Coordinates of C-alpha atoms in Angstrom, one line a residue:
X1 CA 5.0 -15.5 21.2
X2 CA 3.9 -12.8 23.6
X3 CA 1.0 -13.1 25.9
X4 CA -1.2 -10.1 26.9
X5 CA -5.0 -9.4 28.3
X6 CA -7.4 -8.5 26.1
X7 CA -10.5 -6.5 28.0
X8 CA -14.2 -7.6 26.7
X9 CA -17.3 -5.8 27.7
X10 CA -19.7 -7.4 29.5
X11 CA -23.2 -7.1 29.8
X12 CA -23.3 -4.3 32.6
X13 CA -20.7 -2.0 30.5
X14 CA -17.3 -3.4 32.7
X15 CA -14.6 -5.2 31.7
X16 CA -13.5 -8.6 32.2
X17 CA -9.7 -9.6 31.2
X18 CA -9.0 -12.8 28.8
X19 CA -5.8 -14.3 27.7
X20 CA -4.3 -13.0 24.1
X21 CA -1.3 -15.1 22.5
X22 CA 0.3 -13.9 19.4
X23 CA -0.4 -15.7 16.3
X24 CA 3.1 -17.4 15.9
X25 CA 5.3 -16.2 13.1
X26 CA 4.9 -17.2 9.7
X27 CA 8.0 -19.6 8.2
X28 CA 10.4 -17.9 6.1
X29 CA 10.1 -20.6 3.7
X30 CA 6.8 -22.6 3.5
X31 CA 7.5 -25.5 0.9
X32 CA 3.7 -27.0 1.8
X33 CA 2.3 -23.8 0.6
X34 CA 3.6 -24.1 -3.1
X35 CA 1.3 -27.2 -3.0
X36 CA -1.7 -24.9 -1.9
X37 CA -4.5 -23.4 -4.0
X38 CA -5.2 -20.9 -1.6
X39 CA -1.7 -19.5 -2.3
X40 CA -2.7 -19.0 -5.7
X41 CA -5.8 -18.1 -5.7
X42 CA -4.5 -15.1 -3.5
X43 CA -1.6 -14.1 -6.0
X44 CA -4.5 -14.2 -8.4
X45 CA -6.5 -11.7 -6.3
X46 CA -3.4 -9.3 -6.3
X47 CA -2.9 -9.3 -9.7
X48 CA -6.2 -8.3 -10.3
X49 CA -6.6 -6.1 -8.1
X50 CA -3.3 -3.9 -8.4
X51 CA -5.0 -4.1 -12.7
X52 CA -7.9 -2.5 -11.3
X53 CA -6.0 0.3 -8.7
X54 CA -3.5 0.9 -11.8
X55 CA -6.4 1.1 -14.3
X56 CA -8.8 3.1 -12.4
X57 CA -6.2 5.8 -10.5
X58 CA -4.4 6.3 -13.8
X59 CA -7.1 6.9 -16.2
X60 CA -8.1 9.9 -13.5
X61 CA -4.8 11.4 -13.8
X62 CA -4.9 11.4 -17.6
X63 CA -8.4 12.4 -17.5
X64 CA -7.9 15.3 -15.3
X65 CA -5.0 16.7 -17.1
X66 CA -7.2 16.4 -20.4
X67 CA -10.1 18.4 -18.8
X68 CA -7.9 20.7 -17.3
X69 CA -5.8 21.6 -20.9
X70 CA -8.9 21.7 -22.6
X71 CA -10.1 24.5 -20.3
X72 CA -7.2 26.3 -20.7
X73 CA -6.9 26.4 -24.1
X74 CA -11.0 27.5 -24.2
X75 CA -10.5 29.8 -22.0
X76 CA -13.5 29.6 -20.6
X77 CA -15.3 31.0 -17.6
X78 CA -15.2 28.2 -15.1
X79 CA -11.7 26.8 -16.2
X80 CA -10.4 26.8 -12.2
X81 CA -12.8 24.5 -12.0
X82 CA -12.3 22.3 -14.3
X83 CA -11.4 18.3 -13.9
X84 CA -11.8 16.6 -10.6
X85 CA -8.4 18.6 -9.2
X86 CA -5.7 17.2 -7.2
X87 CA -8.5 16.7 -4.3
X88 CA -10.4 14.1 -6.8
X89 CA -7.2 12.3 -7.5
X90 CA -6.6 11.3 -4.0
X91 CA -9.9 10.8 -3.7
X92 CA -9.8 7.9 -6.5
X93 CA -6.4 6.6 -5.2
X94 CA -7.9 6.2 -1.6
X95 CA -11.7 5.3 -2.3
X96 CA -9.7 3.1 -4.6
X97 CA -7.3 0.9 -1.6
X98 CA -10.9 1.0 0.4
X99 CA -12.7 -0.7 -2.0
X100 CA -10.2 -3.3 -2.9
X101 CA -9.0 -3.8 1.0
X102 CA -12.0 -4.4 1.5
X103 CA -13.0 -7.1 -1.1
X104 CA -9.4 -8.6 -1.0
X105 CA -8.9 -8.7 2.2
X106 CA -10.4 -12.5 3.2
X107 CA -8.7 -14.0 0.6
X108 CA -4.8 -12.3 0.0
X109 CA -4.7 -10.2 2.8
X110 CA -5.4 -6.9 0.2
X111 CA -2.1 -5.6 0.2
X112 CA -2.0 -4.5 -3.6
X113 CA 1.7 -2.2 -2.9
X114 CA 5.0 -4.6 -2.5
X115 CA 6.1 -1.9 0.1
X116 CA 3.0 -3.5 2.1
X117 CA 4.0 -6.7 1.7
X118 CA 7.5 -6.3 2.6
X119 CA 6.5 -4.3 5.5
X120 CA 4.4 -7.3 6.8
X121 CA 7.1 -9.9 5.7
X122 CA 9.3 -8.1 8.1
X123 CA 7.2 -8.8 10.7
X124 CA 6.9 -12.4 9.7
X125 CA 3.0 -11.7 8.9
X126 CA 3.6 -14.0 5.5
X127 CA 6.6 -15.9 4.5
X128 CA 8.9 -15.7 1.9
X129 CA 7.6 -17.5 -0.6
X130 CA 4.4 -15.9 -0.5
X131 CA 5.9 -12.4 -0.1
X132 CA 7.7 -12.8 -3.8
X133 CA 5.0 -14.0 -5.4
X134 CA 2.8 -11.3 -4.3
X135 CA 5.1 -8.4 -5.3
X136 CA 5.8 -10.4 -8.8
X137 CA 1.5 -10.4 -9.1
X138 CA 1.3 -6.4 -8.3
X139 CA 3.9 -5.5 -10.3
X140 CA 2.7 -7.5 -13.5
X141 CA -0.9 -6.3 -12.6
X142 CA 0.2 -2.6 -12.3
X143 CA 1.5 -2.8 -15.6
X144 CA -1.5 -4.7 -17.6
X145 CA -3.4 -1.9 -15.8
X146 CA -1.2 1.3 -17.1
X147 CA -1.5 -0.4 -20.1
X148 CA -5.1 -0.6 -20.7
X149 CA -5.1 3.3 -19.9
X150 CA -2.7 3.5 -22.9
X151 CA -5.2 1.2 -25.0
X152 CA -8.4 3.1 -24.3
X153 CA -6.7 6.7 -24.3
X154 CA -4.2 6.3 -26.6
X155 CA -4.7 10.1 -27.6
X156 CA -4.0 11.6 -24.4
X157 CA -1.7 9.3 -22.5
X158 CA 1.7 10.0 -24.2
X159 CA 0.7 13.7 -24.3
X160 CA 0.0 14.1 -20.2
X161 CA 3.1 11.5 -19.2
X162 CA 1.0 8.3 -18.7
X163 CA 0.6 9.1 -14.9
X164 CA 4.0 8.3 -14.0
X165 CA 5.7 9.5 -10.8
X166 CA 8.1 12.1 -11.3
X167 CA 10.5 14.3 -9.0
X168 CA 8.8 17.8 -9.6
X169 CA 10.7 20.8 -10.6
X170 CA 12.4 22.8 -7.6
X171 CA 12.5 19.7 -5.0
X172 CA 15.6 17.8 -4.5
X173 CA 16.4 13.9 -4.3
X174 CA 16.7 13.9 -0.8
X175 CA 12.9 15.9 -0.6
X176 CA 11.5 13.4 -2.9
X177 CA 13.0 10.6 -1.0
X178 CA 12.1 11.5 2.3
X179 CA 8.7 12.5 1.3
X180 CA 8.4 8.7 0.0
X181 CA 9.9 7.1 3.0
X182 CA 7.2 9.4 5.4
X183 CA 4.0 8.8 3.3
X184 CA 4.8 5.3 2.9
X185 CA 5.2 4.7 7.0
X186 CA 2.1 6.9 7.3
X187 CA 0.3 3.7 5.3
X188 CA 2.0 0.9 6.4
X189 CA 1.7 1.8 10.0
X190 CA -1.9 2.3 9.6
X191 CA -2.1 -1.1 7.7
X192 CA -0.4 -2.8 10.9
X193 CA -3.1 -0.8 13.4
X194 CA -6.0 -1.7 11.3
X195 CA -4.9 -5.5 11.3
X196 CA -3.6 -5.7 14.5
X197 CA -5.0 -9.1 15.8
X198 CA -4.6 -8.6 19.2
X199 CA -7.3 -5.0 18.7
X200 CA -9.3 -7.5 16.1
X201 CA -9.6 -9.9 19.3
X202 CA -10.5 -7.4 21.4
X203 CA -12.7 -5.4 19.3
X204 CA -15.1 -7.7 17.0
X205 CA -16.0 -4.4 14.5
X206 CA -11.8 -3.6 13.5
X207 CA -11.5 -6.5 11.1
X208 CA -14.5 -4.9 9.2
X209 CA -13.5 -1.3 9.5
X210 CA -10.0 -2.1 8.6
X211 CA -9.9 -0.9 4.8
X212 CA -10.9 2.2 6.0
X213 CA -8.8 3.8 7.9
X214 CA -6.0 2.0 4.8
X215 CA -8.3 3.9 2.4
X216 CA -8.2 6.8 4.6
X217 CA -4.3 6.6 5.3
X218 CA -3.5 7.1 1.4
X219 CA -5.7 9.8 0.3
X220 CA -4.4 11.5 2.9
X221 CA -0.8 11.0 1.6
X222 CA -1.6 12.0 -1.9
X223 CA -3.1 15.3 -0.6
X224 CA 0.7 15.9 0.8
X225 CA 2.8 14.5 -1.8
X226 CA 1.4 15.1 -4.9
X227 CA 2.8 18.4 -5.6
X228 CA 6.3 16.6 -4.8
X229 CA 7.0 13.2 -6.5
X230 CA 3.2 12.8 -7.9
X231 CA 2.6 10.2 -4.8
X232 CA 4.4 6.8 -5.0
X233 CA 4.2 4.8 -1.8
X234 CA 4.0 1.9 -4.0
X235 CA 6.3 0.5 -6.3
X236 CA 4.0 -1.4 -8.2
X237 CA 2.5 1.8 -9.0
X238 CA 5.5 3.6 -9.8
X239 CA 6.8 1.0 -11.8
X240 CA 3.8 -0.1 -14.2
X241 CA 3.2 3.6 -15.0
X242 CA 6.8 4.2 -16.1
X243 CA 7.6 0.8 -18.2
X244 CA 4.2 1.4 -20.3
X245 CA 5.3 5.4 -20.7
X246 CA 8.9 4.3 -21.0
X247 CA 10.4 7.7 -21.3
X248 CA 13.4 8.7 -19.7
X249 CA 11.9 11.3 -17.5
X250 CA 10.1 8.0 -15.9
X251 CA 12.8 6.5 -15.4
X252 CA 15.0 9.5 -14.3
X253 CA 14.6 9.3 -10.4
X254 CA 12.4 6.2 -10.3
X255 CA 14.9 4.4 -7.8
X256 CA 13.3 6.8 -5.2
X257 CA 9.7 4.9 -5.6
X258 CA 11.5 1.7 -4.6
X259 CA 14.5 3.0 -2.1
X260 CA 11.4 5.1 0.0
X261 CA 8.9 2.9 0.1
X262 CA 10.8 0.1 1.4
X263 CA 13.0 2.0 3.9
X264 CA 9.3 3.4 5.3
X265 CA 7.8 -0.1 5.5
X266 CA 10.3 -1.5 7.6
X267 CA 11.0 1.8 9.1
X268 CA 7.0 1.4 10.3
X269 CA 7.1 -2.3 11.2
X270 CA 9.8 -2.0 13.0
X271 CA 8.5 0.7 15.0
X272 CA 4.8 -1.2 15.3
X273 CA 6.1 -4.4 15.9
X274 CA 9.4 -3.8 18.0
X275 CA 8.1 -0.6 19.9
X276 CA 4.3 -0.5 20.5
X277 CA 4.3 -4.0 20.5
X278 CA 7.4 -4.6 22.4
X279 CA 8.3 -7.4 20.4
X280 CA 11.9 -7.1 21.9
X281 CA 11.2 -6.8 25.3
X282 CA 8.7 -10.0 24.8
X283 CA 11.6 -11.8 23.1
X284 CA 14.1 -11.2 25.9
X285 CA 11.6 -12.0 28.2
X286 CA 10.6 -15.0 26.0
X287 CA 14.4 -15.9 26.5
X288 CA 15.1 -15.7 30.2
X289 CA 12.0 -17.8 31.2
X290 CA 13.4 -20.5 28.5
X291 CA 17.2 -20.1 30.2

């Protein structure tokens, strides 16, 4: 554990200093917390919540490909204008990770994207245990969710490739990839600033704020990456679209919506924890005063 000052304000607008200590790291294997309802009751929350992302973010895809075929084929005067554009559908993916941060948050943690909770596993934010079941709960949940698009717009989903991530014609593996691995440290990086207990400790409005800037951090992405891989930056995403379109263009590629995502997230812990943080530095530290 590392020990730092935290600055308060006080009454007069100065600063006075206070002791911070690290929470301490979470086990890598909790057997206590298979006996917990809170555990479940969490998983529970990610499930549904990666539903909703999938359900809500995906039906916007297939909706704005509908509008924006249907204007073509009219020809009609405002057809550039037509559907909620690439602009709308980062919007819904963003405003989308705000809202369900935000309502997650208190009781899983709101990751809703295993390349978040690997990220924070990595930095032995949640244990092992914990960190499978989640990724098991968003996967399933991204899956129901793709598949209640299908359900509802049975018409139009086969039609418009059920929203599933694909390389894009002209940019190779190594684009895609790296586009992945960049948009998904963009988020995870800002996932670990926005829950950063020792600014939470410091500064009383972060924990509330948090799911914005999250929010903020992947619309963002989508505006960048959409024109190259459709925007992954979660596998649960990438992986419930393609198993309910189940074409081989889905599937073609899809190892780069896992392979990017991960490398990012612990490419962005790493560099949070080990760098900004000094976790090493602390450690050695840590280890001389103990020799």
């Amino acid at each position: 554990m590392g020990k730092d000052e935290v600055m308060e304000s006080g009454g007069a607008g100065e600063f006075a200093a206070k002791d911070y200590t690290d929470p301490p790291p979470a086990p890598l294997i909790d057997a206590a917390e298979l006996g917990s309802w809170s555990l479940y009751r969490a998983v529970i929350a990610e499930f549904i919540a990666t539903l909703l992302f999938l359900y809500i973010t995906v039906a916007t895809v297939i909706g704005y490909k509908h509008q924006t075929d249907a204007n073509a084929a009219g020809a009609t005067a405002d057809a550039a204008c037509g559907g909620v554009g690439v602009l709308g559908i980062a919007w819904a993916f963003g405003g989308m990770i705000f809202i369900l941060v935000y309502c997650t948050a208190g009781i899983s943690g709101g990751h809703i994207n295993p390349a978040v909770t690997f990220g924070l596993f990595l930095a032995r934010k949640v244990s092992l245990v914990r960190a499978i079941l989640y990724i098991v709960a968003q996967c399933l949940g991204a899956i129901c969710g793709v598949g209640l698009v299908k359900a509802f717009q049975s018409a139009y989903y086969n039609r418009y490739q059920g929203g599933a991530n694909m390389l894009a014609a002209g940019y190779s593996k190594g684009t895609g990839l790296a586009a992945e691995i960049i948009g998904t440290f963009v988020l995870v990086y800002t996932v670990f600033s926005a829950t950063d207990p020792k600014r939470n400790a410091r500064d009383s409005h972060v924990p509330v704020l948090a799911p914005l800037p999250i929010g903020f951090a992947v619309f963002m992405v989508h505006l960048a990456t959409i024109p190259i891989t459709g925007t992954g930056i979660n596998p649960a995403r990438s992986i419930g679209a393609a198993v309910i379109y189940n074409n081989e263009k889905a599937w073609h590629n899809h190892w780069i919506f896992w392979v990017g995502p991960f490398v990012g997230a612990a490419i962005a812990a790493f560099y949070h924890q080990y760098i900004l943080r000094a976790g090493a530095i602390k450690a050695l530290g840590s280890f001389r005063s103990n020799a």
